CSV table of C-alpha atoms in Angstrom, one decimal:
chain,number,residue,atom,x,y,z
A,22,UNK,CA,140.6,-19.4,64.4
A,23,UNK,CA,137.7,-21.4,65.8
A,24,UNK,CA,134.1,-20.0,64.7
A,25,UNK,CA,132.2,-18.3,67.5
A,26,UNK,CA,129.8,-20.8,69.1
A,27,UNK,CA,126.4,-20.2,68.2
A,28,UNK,CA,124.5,-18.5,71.3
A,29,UNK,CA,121.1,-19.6,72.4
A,30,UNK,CA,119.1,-17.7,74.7
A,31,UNK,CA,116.3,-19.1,77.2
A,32,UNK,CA,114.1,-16.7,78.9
A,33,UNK,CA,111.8,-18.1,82.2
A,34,UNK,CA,108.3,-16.5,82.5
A,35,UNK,CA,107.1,-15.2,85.5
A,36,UNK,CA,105.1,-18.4,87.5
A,37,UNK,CA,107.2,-20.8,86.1
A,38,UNK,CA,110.8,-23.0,86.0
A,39,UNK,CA,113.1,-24.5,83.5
A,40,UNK,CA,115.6,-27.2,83.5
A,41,UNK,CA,118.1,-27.3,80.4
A,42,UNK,CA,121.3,-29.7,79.7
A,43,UNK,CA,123.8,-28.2,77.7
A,44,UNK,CA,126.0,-29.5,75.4
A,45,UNK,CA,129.0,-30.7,78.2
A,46,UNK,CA,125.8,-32.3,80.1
A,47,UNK,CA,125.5,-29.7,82.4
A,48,UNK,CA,122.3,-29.5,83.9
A,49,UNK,CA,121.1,-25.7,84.6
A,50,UNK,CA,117.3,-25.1,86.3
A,51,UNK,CA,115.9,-21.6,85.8
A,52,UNK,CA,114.0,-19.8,88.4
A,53,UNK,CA,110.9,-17.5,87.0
A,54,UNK,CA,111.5,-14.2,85.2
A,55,UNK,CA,115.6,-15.2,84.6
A,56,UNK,CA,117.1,-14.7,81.8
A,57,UNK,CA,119.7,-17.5,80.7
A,58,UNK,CA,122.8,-17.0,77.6
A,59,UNK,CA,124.5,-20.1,76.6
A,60,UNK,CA,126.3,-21.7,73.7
A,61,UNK,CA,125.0,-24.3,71.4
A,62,UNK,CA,128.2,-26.3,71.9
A,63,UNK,CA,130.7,-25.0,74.2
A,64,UNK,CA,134.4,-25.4,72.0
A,65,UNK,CA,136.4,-22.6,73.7
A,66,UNK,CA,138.9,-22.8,76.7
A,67,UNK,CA,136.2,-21.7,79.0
A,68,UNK,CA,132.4,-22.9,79.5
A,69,UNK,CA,131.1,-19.6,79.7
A,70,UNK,CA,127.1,-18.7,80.4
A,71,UNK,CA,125.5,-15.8,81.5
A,72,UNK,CA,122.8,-15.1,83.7
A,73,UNK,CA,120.6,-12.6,85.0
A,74,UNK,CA,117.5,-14.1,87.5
A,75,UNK,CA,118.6,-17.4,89.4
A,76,UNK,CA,119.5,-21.1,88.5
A,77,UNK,CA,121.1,-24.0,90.4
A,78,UNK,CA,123.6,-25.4,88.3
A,79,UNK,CA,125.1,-29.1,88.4
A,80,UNK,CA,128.2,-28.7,86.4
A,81,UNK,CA,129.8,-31.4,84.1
A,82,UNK,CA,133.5,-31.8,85.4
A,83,UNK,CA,136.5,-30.8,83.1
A,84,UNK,CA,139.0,-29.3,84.7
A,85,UNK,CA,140.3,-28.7,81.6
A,86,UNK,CA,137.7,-26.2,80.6
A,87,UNK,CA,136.5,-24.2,84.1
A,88,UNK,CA,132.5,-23.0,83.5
A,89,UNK,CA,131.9,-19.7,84.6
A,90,UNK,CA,128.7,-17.9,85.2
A,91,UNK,CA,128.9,-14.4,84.4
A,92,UNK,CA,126.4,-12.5,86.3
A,93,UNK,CA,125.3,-8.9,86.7
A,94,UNK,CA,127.7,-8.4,90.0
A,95,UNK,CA,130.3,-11.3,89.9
A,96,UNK,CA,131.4,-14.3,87.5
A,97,UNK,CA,131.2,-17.8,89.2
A,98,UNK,CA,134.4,-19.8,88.3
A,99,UNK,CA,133.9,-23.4,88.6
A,100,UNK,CA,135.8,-26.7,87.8
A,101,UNK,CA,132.6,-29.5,88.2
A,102,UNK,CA,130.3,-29.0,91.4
A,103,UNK,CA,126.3,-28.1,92.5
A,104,UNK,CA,125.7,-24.6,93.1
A,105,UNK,CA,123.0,-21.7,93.2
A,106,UNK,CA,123.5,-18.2,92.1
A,107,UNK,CA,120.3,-15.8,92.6
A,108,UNK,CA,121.7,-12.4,90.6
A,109,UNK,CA,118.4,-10.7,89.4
A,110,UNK,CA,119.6,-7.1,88.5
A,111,UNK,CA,116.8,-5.3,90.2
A,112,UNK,CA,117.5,-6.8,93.3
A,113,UNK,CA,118.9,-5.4,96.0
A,114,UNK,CA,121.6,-8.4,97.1
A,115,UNK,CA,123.0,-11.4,94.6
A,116,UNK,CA,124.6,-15.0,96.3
A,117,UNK,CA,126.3,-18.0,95.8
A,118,UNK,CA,125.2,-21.0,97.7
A,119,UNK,CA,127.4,-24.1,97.4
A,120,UNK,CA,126.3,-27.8,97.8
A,121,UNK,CA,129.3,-29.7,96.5
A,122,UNK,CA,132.5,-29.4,95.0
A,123,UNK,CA,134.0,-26.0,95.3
A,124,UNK,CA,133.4,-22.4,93.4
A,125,UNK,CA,135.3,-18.8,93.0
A,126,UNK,CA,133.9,-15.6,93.0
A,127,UNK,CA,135.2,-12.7,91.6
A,128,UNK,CA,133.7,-9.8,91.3
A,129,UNK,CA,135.4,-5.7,91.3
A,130,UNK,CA,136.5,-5.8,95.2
A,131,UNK,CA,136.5,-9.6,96.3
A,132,UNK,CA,138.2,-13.1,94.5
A,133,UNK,CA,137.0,-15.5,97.1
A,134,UNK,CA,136.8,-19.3,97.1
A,135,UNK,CA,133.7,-20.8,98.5
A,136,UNK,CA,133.1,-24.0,100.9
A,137,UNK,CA,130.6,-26.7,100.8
A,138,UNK,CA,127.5,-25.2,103.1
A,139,UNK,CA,128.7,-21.6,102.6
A,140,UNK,CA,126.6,-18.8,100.9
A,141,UNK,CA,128.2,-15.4,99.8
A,142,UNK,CA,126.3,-12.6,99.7
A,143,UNK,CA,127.1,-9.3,97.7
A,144,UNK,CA,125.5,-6.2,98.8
A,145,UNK,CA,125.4,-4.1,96.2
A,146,UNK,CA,124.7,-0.3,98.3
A,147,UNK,CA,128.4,-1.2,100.3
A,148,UNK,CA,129.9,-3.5,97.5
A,149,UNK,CA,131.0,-5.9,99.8
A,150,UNK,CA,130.7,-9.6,100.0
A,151,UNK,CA,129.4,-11.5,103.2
A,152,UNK,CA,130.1,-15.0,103.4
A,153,UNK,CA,128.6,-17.2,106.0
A,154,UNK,CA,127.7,-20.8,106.4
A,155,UNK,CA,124.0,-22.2,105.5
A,156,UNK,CA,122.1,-25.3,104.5
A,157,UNK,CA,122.4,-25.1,101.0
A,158,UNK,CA,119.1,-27.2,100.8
A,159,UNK,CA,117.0,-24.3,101.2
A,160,UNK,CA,118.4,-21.9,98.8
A,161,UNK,CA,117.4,-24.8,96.2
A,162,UNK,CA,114.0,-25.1,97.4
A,163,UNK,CA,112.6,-22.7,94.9
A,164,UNK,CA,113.2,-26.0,92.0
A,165,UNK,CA,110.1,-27.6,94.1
A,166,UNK,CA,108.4,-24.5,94.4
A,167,UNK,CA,109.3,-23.3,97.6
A,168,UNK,CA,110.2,-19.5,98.8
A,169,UNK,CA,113.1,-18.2,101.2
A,170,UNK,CA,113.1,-14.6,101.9
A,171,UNK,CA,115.7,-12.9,104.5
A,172,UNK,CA,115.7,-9.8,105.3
A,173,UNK,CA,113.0,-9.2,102.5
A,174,UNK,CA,111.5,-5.4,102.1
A,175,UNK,CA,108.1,-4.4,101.0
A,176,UNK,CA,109.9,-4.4,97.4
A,177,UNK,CA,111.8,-8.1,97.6
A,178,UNK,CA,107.9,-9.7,98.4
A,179,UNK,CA,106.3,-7.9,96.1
A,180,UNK,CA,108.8,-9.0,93.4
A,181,UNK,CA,109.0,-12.3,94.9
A,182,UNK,CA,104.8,-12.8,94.7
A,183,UNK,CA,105.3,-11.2,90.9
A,184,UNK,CA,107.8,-14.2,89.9
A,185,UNK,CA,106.5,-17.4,91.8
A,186,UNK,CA,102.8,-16.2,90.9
A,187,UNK,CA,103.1,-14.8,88.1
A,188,UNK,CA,100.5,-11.5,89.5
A,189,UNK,CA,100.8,-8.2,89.5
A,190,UNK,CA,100.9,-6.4,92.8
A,191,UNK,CA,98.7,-3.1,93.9
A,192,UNK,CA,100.6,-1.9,97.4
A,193,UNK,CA,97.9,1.2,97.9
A,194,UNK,CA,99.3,2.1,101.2
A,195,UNK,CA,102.9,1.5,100.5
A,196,UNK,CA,104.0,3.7,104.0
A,197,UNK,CA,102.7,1.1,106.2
A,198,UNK,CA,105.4,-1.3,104.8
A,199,UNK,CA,108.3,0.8,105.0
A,200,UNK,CA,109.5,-1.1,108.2
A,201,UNK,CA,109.0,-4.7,106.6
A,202,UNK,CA,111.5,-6.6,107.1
A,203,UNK,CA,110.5,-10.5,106.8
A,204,UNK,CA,112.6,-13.4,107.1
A,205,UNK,CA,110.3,-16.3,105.5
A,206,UNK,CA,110.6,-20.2,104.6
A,207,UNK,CA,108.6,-22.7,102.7
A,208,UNK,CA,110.8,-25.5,101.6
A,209,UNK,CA,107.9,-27.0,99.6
A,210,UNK,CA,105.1,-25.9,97.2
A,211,UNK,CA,102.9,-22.8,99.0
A,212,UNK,CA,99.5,-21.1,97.6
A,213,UNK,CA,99.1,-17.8,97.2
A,214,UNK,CA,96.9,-17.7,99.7
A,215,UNK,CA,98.9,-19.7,102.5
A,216,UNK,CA,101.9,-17.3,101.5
A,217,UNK,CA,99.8,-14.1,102.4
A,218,UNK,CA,98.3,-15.2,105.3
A,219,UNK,CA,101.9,-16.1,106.8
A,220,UNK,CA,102.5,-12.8,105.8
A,221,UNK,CA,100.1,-11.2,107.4
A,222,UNK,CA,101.3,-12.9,110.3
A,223,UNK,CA,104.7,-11.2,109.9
A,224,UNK,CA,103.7,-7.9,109.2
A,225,UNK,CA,101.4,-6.4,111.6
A,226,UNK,CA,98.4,-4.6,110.1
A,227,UNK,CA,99.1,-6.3,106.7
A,228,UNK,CA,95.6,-7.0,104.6
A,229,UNK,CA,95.0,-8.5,101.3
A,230,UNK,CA,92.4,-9.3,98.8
A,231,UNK,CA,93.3,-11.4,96.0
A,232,UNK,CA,91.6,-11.3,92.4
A,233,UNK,CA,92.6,-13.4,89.3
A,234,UNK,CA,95.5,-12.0,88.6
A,235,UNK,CA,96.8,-9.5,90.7
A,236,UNK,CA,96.9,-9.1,94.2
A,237,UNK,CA,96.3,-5.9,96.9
A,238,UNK,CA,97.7,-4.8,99.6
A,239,UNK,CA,96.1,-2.2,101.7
């Protein structure tokens, strides 16, 4: 039988990105705080990875070998295409945007096929997957620096300021926030400080004082 491949594993600090090419010349970019599993040299019938965080993927094609993404809600079966998956664990929803070429999805209640220009969100409180149709360009935007938040909580920002920024969030009066409930997009690069003023924008009463590396909100 064929030795086991030897695993590698790449882990993306808060603040920062990553772009690897594995061995099949597959080219994977890793959004901040991911974590990223991967052979040395993939030999088996499958390309398998695994991923917790986010990363846009442009997959070598062999449809002899389908690469799949296992992630902490779904694997991502694929035969040679462009795609991003954002599955961080301690968030609340995972997805699947699809540029080119075409993906599956399986996961414990759904085995879907995607489209070009469609996203598929998994929820995890219902465990159910919504799939509707996008511009996949913006759910990529995050490679240039750029931030998309839908629907976002209190939580999701705070999280979101902790991974592009790399600072620690102080939310003193966490009640006033409760309601938030932001739909946001910068398709390019953003400060800290242009991101919480656009915030404050959003959220009525929202105030902020920024020190070197952490942030509160009061």
């Amino acid at each position: 039988s064929p030795e086991a491949p030897h695993m590698l594993q790449c882990y993306v600090p808060n603040g920062s990105t990553r772009t690897l090419t594995l061995s099949d010349s597959t080219v994977v970019t890793l959004n901040a705080g991911t974590t990223f599993v991967y052979p040395e040299k993939f030999c088996a019938d499958t390309r398998n990875v695994f991923l917790n965080g986010e990363a846009s993927f442009s997959v070598a094609k062999d449809v002899e070998h389908p690469f799949i993404v296992t992630a902490p809600d779904f694997d991502v079966e694929v035969y040679g295409t462009v795609f991003n998956v954002s599955a961080y664990s301690e968030n609340r929803n995972s997805s699947v945007v699809l540029s080119e070429g075409r993906v599956k999805m399986k996961g414990g209640t759904f085995d879907t096929f995607l489209a070009v220009g469609q996203k598929a969100e998994y929820r995890k409180e219902s465990e159910s997957l919504v799939v509707s149709n996008v511009d996949p360009k913006d759910y990529f935007s995050w490679e240039k620096g750029g931030i998309m938040l839908q629907r976002a909580s209190i939580d999701d920002i705070i999280r979101t300021v902790n991974r592009v920024y790399g600072l620690d969030v102080q939310c003193n009066y966490a009640h006033k926030y409760t309601d938030a409930c932001i739909t946001f997009k910068s398709l390019e690069q953003i400060g800290i400080e242009d991101f919480l003023k656009s915030l404050s924008q959003l959220i009525s009463g929202m105030r902020y004082e920024i020190r070197d590396d952490s942030v509160n909100l009061f």
